[in-house]
Tab-separated table of C-alpha atoms and ligand atoms in Angstrom:
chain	number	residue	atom	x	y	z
A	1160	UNK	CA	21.058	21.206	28.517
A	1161	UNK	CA	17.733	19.037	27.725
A	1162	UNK	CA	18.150	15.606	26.920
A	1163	UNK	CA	17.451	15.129	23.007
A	1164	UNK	CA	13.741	14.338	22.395
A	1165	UNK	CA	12.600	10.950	22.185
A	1166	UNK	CA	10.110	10.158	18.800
A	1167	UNK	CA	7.341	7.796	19.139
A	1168	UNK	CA	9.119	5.147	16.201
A	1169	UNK	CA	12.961	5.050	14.598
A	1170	UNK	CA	14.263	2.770	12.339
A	1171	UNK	CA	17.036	0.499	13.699
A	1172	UNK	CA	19.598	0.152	11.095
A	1173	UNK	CA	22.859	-2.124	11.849
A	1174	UNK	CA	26.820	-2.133	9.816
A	1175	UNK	CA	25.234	-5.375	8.438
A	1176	UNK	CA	22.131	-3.520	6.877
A	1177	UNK	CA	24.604	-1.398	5.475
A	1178	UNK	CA	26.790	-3.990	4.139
A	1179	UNK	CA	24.009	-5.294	2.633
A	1180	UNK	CA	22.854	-2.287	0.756
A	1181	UNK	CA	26.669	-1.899	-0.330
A	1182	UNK	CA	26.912	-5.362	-1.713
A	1183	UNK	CA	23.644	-4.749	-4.328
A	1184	UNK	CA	25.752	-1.138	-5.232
A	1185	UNK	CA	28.608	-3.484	-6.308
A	1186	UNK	CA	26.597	-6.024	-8.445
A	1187	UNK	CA	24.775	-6.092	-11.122
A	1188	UNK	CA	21.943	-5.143	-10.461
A	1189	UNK	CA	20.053	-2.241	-8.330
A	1190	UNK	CA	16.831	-3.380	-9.896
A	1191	UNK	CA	14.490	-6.332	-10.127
A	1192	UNK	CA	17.542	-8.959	-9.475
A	1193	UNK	CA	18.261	-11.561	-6.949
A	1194	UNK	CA	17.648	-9.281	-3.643
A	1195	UNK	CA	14.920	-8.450	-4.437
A	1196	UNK	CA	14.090	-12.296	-4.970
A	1197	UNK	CA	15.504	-13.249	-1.964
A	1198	UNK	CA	13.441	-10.510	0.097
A	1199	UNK	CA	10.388	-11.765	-1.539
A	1200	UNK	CA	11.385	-15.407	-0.430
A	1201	UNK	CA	11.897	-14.629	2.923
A	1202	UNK	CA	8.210	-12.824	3.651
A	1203	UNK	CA	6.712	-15.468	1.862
A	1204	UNK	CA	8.367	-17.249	4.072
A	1205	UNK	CA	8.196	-15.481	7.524
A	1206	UNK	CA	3.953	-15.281	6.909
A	1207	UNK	CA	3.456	-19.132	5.250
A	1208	UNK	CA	2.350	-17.519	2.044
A	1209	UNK	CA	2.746	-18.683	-1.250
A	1210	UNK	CA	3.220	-15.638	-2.880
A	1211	UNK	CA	4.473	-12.244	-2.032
A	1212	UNK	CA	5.384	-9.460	-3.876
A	1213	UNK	CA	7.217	-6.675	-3.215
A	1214	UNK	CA	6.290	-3.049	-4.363
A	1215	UNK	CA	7.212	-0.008	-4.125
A	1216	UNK	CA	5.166	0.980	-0.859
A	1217	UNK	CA	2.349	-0.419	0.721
A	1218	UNK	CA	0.178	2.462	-0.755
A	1219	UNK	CA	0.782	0.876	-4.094
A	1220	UNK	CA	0.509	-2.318	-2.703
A	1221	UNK	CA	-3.038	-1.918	-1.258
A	1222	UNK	CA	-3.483	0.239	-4.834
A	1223	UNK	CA	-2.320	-2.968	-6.695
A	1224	UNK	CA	-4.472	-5.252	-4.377
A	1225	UNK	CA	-7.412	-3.437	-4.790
A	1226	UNK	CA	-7.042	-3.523	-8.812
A	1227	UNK	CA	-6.811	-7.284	-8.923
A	1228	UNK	CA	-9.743	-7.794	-6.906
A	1229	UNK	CA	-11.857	-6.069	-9.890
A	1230	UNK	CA	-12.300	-2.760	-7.772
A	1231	UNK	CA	-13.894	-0.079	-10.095
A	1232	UNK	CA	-16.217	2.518	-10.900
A	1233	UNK	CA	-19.337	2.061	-8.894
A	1234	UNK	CA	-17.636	-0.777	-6.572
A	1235	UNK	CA	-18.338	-0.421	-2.992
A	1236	UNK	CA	-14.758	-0.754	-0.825
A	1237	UNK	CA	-15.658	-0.840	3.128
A	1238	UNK	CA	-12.441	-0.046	5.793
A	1239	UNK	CA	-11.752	1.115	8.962
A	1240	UNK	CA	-12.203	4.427	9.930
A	1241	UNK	CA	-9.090	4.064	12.904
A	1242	UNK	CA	-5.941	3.884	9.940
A	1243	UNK	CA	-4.051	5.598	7.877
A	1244	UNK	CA	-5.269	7.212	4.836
A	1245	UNK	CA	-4.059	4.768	2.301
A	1246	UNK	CA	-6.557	1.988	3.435
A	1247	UNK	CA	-9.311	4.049	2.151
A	1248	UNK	CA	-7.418	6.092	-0.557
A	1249	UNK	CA	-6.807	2.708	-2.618
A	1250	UNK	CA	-10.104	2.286	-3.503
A	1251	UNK	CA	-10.826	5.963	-4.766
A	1252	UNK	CA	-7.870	5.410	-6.700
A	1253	UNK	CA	-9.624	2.508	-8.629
A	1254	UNK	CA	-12.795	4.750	-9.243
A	1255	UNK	CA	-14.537	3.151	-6.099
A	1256	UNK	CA	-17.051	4.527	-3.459
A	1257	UNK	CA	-15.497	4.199	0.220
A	1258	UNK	CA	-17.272	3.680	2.836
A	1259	UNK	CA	-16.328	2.541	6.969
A	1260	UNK	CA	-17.314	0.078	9.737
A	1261	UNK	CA	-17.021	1.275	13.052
A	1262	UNK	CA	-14.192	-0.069	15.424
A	1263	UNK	CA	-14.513	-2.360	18.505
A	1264	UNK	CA	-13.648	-0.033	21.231
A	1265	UNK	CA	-11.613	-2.983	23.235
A	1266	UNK	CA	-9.245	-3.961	20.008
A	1267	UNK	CA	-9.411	-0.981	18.336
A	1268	UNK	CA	-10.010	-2.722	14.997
A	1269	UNK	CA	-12.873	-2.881	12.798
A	1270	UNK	CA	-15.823	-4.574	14.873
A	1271	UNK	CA	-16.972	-8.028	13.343
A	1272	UNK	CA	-20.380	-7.448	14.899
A	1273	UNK	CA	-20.111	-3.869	12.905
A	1274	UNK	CA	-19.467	-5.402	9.764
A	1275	UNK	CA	-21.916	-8.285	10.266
A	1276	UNK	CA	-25.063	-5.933	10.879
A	1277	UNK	CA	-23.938	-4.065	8.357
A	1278	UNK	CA	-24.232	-6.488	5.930
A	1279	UNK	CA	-27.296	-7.707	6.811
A	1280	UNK	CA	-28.939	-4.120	6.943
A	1281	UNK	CA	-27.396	-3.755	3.722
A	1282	UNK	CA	-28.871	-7.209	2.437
A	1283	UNK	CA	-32.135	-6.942	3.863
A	1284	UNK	CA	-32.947	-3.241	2.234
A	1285	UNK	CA	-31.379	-4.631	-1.156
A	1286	UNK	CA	-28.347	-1.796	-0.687
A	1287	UNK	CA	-25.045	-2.485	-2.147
A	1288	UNK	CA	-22.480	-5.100	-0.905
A	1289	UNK	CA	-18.705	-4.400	-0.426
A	1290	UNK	CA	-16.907	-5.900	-3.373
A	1291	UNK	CA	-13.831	-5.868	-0.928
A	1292	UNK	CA	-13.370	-4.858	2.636
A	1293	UNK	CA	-9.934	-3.996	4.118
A	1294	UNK	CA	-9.281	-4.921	7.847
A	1295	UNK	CA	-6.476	-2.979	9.390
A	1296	UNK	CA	-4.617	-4.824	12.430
A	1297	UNK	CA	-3.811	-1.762	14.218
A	1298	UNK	CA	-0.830	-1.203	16.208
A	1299	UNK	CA	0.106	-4.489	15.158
A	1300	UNK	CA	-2.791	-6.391	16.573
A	1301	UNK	CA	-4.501	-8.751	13.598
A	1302	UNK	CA	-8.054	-7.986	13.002
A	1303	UNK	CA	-10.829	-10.946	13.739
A	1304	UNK	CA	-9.834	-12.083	10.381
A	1305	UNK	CA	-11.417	-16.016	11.270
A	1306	UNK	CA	-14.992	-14.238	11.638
A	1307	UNK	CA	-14.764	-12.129	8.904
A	1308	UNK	CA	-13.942	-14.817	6.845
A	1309	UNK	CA	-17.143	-16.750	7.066
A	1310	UNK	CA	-19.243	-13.195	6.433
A	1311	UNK	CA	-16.681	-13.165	3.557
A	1312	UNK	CA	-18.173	-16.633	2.276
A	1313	UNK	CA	-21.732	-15.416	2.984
A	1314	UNK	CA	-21.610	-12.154	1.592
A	1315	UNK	CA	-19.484	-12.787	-1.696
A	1316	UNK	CA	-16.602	-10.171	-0.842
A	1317	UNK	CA	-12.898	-10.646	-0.985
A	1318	UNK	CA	-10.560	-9.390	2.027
A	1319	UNK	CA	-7.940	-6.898	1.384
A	1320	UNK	CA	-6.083	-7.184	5.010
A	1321	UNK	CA	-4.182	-3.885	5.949
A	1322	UNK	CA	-1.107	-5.417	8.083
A	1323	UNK	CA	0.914	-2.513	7.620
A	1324	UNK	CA	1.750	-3.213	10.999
A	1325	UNK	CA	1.676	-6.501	11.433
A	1326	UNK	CA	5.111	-7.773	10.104
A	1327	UNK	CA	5.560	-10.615	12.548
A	1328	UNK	CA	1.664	-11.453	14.130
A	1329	UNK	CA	-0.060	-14.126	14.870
A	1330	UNK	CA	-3.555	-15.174	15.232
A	1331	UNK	CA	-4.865	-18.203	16.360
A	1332	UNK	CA	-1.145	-19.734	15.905
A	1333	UNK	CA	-1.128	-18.929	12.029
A	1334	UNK	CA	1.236	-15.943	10.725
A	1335	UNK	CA	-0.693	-12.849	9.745
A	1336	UNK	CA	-1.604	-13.434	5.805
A	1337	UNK	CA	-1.510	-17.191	5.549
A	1338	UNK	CA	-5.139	-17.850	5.859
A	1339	UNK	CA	-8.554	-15.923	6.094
A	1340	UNK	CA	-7.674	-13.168	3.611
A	1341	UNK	CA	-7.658	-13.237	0.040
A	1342	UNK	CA	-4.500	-11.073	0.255
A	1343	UNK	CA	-2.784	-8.608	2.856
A	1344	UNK	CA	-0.229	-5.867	2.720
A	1345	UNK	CA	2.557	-4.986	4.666
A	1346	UNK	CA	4.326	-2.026	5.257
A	1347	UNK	CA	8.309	-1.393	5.070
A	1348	UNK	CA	8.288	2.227	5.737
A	1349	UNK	CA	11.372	3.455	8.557
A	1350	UNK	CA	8.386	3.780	11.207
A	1351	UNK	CA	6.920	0.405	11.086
A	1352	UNK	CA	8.401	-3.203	12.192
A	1353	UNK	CA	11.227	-3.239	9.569
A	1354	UNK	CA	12.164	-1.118	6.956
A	1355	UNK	CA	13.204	-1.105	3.511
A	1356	UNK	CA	13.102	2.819	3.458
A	1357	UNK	CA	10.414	3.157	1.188
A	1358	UNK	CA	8.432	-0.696	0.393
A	1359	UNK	CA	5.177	-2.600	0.659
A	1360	UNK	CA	4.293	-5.968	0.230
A	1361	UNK	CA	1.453	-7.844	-1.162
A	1362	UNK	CA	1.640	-11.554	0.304
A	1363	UNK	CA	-1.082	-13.983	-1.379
A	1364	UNK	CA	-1.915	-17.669	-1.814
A	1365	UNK	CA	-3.759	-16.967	-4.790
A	1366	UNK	CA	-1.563	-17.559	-7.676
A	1367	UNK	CA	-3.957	-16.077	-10.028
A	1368	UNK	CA	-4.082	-12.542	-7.882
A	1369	UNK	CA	0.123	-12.877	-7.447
A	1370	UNK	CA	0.245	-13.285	-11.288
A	1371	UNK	CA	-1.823	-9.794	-11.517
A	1372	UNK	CA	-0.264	-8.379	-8.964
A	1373	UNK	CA	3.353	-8.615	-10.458
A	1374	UNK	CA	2.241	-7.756	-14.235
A	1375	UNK	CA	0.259	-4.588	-12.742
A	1376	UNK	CA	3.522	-4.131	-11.158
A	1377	UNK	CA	5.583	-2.912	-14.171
A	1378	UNK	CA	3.403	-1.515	-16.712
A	1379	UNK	CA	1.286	-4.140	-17.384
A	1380	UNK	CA	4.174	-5.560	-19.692
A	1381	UNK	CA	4.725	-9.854	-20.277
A	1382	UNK	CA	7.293	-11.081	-21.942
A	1383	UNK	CA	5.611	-14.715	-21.355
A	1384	UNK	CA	4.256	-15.633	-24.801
A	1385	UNK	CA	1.159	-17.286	-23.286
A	1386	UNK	CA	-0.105	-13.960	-21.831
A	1387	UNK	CA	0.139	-12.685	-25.627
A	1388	UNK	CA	-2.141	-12.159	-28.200
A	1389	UNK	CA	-0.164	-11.365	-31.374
A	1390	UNK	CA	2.768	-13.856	-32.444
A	1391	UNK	CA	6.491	-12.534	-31.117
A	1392	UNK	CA	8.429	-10.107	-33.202
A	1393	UNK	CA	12.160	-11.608	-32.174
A	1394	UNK	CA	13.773	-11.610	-28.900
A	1395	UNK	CA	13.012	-8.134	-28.063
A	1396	UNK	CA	9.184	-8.093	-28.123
A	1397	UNK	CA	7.055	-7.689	-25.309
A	1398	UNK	CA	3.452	-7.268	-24.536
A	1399	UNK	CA	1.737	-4.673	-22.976
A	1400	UNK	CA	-1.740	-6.800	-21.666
A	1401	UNK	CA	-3.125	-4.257	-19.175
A	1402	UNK	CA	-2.719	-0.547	-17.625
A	1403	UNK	CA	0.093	-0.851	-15.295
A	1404	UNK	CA	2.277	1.062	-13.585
A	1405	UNK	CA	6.034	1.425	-11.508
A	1406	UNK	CA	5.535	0.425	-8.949
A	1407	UNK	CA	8.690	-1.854	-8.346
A	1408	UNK	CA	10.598	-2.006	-5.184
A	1409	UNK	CA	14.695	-1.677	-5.597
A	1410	UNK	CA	17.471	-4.030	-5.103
A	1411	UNK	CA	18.969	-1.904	-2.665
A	1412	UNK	CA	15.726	-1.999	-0.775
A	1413	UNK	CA	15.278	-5.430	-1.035
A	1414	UNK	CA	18.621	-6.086	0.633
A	1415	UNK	CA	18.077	-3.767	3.503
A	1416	UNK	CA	14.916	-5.598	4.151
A	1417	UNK	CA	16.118	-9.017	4.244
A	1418	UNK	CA	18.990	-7.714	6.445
A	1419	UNK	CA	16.848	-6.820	8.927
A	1420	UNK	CA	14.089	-9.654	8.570
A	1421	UNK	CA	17.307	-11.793	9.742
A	1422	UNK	CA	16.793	-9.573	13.493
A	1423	UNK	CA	13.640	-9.762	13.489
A	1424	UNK	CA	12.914	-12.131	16.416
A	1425	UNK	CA	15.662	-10.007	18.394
A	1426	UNK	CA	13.345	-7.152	17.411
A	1427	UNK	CA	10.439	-8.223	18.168
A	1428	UNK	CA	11.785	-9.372	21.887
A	1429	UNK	CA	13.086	-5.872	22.499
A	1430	UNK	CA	9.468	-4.284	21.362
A	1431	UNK	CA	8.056	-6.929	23.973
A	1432	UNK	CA	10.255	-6.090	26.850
A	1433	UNK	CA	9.119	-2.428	26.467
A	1434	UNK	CA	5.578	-3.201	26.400
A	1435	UNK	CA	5.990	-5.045	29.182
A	1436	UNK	CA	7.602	-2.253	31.057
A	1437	UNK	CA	4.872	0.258	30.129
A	1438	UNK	CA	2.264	-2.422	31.100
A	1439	UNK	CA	3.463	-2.511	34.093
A	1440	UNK	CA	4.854	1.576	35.015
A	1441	UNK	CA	1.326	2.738	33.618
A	1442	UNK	CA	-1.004	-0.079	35.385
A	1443	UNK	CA	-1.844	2.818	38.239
A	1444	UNK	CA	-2.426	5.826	35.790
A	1445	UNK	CA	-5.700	6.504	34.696
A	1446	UNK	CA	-4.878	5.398	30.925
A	1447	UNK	CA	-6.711	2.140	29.139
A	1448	UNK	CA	-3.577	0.233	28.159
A	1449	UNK	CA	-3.351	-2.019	24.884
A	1450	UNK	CA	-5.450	-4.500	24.471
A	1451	UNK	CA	-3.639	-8.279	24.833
A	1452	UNK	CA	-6.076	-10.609	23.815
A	1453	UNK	CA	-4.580	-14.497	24.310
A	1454	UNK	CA	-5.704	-16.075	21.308
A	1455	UNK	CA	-3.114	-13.731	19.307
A	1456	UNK	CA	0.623	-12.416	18.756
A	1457	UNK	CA	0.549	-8.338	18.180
A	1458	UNK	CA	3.827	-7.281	15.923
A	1459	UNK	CA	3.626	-3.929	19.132
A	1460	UNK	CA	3.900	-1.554	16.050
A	1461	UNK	CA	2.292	1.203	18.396
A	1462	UNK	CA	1.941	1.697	22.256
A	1463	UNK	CA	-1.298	3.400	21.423
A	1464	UNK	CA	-3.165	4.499	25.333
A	1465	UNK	CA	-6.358	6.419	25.538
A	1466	UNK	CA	-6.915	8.796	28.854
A	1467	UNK	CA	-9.982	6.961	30.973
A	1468	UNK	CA	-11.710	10.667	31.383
A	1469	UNK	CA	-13.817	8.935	33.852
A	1470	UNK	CA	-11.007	9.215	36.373
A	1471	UNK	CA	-8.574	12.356	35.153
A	1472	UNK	CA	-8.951	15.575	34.579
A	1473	UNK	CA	-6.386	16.242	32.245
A	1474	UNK	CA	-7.525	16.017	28.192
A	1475	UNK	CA	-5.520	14.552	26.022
A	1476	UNK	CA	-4.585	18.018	24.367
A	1477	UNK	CA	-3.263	18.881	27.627
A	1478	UNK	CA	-1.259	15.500	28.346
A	1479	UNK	CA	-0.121	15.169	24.758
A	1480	UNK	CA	1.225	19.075	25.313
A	1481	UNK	CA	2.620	18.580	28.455
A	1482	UNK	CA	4.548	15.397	27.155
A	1483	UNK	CA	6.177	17.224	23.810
A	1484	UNK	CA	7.660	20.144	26.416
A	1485	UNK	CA	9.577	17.044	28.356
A	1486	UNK	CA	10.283	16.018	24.676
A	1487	UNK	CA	8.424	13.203	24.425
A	1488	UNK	CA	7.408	13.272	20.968
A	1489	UNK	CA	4.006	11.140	21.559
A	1490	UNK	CA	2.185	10.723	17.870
A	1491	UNK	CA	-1.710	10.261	17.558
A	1492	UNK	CA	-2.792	7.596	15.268
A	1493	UNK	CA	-5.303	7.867	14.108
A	1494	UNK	CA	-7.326	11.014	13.272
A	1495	UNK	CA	-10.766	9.084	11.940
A	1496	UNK	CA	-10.022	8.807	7.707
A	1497	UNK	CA	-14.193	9.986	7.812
A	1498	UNK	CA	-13.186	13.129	9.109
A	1499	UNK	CA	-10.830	14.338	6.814
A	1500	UNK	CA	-11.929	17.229	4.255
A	1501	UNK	CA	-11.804	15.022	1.507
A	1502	UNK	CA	-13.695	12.515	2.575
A	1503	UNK	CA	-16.197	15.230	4.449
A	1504	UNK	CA	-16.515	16.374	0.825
A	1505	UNK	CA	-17.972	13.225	-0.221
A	1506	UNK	CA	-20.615	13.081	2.471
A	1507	UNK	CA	-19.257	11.795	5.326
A	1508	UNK	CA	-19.905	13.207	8.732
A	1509	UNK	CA	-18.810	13.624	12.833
A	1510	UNK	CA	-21.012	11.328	14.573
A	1511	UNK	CA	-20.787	8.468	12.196
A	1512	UNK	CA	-18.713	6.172	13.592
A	1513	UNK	CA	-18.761	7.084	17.515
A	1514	UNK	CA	-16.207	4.262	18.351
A	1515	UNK	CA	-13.602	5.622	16.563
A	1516	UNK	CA	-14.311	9.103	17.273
A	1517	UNK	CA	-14.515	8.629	21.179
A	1518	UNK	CA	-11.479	6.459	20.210
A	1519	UNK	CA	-9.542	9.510	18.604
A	1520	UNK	CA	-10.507	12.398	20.948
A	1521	UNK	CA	-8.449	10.182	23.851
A	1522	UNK	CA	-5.566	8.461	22.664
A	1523	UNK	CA	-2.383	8.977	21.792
A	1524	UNK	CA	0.999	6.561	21.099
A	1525	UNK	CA	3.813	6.091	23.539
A	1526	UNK	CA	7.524	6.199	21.927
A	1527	UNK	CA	8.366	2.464	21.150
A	1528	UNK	CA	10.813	0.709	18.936
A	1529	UNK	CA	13.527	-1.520	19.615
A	1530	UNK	CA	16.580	1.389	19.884
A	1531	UNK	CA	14.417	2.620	23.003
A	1532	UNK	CA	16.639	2.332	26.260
A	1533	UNK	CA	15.517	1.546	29.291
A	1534	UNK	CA	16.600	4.938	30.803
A	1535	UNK	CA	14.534	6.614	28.257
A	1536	UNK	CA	11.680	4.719	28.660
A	1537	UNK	CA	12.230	5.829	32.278
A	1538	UNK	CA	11.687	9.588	30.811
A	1539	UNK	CA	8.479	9.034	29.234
A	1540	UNK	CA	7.015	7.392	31.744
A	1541	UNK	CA	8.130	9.581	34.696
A	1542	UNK	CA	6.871	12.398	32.125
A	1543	UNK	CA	3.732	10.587	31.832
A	1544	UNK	CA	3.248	10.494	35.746
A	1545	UNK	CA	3.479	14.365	35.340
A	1546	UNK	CA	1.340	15.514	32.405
A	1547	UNK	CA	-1.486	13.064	33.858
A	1548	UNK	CA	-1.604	15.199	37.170
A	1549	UNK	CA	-4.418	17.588	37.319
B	1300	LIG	C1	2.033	3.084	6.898
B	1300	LIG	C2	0.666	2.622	6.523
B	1300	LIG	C3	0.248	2.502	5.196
B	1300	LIG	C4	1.064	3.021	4.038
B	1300	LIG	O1	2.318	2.492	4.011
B	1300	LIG	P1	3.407	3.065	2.965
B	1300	LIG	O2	4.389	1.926	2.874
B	1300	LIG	O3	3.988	4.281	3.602
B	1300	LIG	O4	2.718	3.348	1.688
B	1300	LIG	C5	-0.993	1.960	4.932
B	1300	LIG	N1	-1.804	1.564	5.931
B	1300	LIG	C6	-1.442	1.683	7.229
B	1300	LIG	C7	-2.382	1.198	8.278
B	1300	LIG	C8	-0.210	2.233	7.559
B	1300	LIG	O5	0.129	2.382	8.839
């Protein structure tokens, strides 16, 4: 008998979670009540942000975000090409053109000198500016948000921060979301810092883009007589002011993630131990480790390494092979967004952005989350030791 494979994220759900969830089944209501309320409190709390609103995924969320910003037809939306789909996918959804800024090899993030030249170029041959540009903190490290704040002031474009994983960070001793964007979205999915099953946050202190936000949230419906234009019909009457959708999060989601917001400082602890224990198991392999810059506080979503091919042999089809037959289920994150068909389709091309490329064709993410035991962690890292030897 194997031992059972080990993935690269789990959720971490407690009786109390459940409890939690059970209590909303018993009230009155599984929608758009007090949980949900009370989970919105608490992130707004948690990041120092005046607003946040919870949706029904971050998807939506960035979707939502994107909207309220006045993203449309024939607005320019600039991302990262190291994320997940949905950072770039938002903006196609509002009729926009897409396009990337190359990462910063060392953070992995979008490069602020990237960006910068970018807008100058861009400036200089009287191009198009980015109406909005989405920074993704990846693995749970925030993005040079500070510097791309002042280009933000220069250049005239709102930030749309990706913080999917970044429940929890720091930088430069403010919470993720409290300060240089114009909005930022986290993720609740079961893979990321906590969950709420399926959720997504929009966290704001723009009251004007909250107020948006929550209308585009359901429908585009008001029942607040100063959003409407014709007089009321009786108590019934409502408002329709604007194409919305469903996007609303659940009660019973709500209360899960406030249940485990409570842990999250236990969580976070446990996803620092581990780190710590691969930072210091790996230091002789020939793998670049994650970054840990000083001036901020990663959420450790991912324990994303990248094979230095200057001193092994082995590719990182080989390790990542060699690691899934010990049943180490390592995950690669991410494949670059450019390269995907669709995108391909609309013009973009290998070669592009070489950072993230060089980026993609050598890393790959180490099983982490706060279940991990120490004897596991043993197995992935003795397993490591083994699939790195030519
Ligand atoms: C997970 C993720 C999303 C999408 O989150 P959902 O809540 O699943 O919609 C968006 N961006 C990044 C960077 C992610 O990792």
């Amino acid at each position: 008998m194997s031992a059972a494979p080990i993935p690269y994220s789990r959720q971490s759900v407690t009786e109390a979670d459940i409890a939690a969830v059970a209590a909303v089944l018993r009230s009155d209501f599984l929608t758009t009540g007090p949980a949900l309320d009370a989970f919105e409190r608490d992130v707004a709390q948690l990041h120092q942000v005046r607003h946040a609103v919870a949706l029904s995924n971050a998807t939506a969320a960035l979707h939502l975000g994107c909207l309220a910003m006045g993203v449309g037809a024939g607005d320019l939306v600039w991302t990262s090409p190291n994320t997940f789909l949905a950072s770039a996918n938002c903006a196609r959804y509002c009729g926009a053109d897409v396009d990337f800024v190359d990462i910063d090899p060392l953070t992995r993030n979008m490069s602020v000198q990237c960006l910068a030249q970018r807008l100058a170029q861009a400036q200089r041959a009287g191009g198009r500016l980015p109406k909005v540009v989405i920074p993704v903190d990846f693995a749970g490290l925030p993005a040079d948000l500070r510097e791309m704040r002042e280009l933000a002031d220069r250049y005239g474009f709102r930030i749309l921060e990706d913080a999917s994983h970044a429940v929890g960070a720091w930088l430069h001793g403010q919470p993720v979301g409290s300060r240089w964007a114009d909005a930022t979205v986290f993720s609740f999915h079961p893979v990321k810092i906590v969950t709420t099953a399926e959720g997504g946050v929009l966290a704001t202190q723009d009251d004007a883009l909250a107020e948006r936000v929550r209308l585009l949230r359901s429908h585009g419906m008001t029942r607040d007589p100063a959003l409407m234009s014709q007089p009321s019909h009786g108590p019934w009457y409502y408002e329709q002011v604007a194409l919305g959708f469903n996007y609303r999060m659940t009660d019973l989601q709500a209360a899960l993630g406030s249940s485990q917001l409570s842990r999250l400082r236990q969580l976070r602890q446990r996803r620092g131990e581990l780190a710590a224990r691969y930072d210091e198991q790996l230091a002789a392999l020939p793998l670049l480790l994650p970054p840990t810059p000083a001036d901020r506080v990663s959420a450790l979503h991912l324990y994303a390494v990248e094979i230095d091919d200057s001193r092994c042999a082995v590719t990182r089809a080989q390790a990542v092979a060699r690691l899934r037959e010990a049943g180490i289920l390592v995950q690669v994150h991410y494949i670059p967004v450019h390269l995907q068909p669709y995108y391909r389709a609309l013009g973009f091309e290998p070669g592009q952005f070489p950072n993230s490329e060089r980026y993609y064709a050598r890393a790959f993410s180490l099983p982490l989350f706060p279940d991990l035991q120490d004897g596991e962690q043993d197995r992935v890292v003795q397993a490591l030791h083994q699939a790195l030897e030519a």
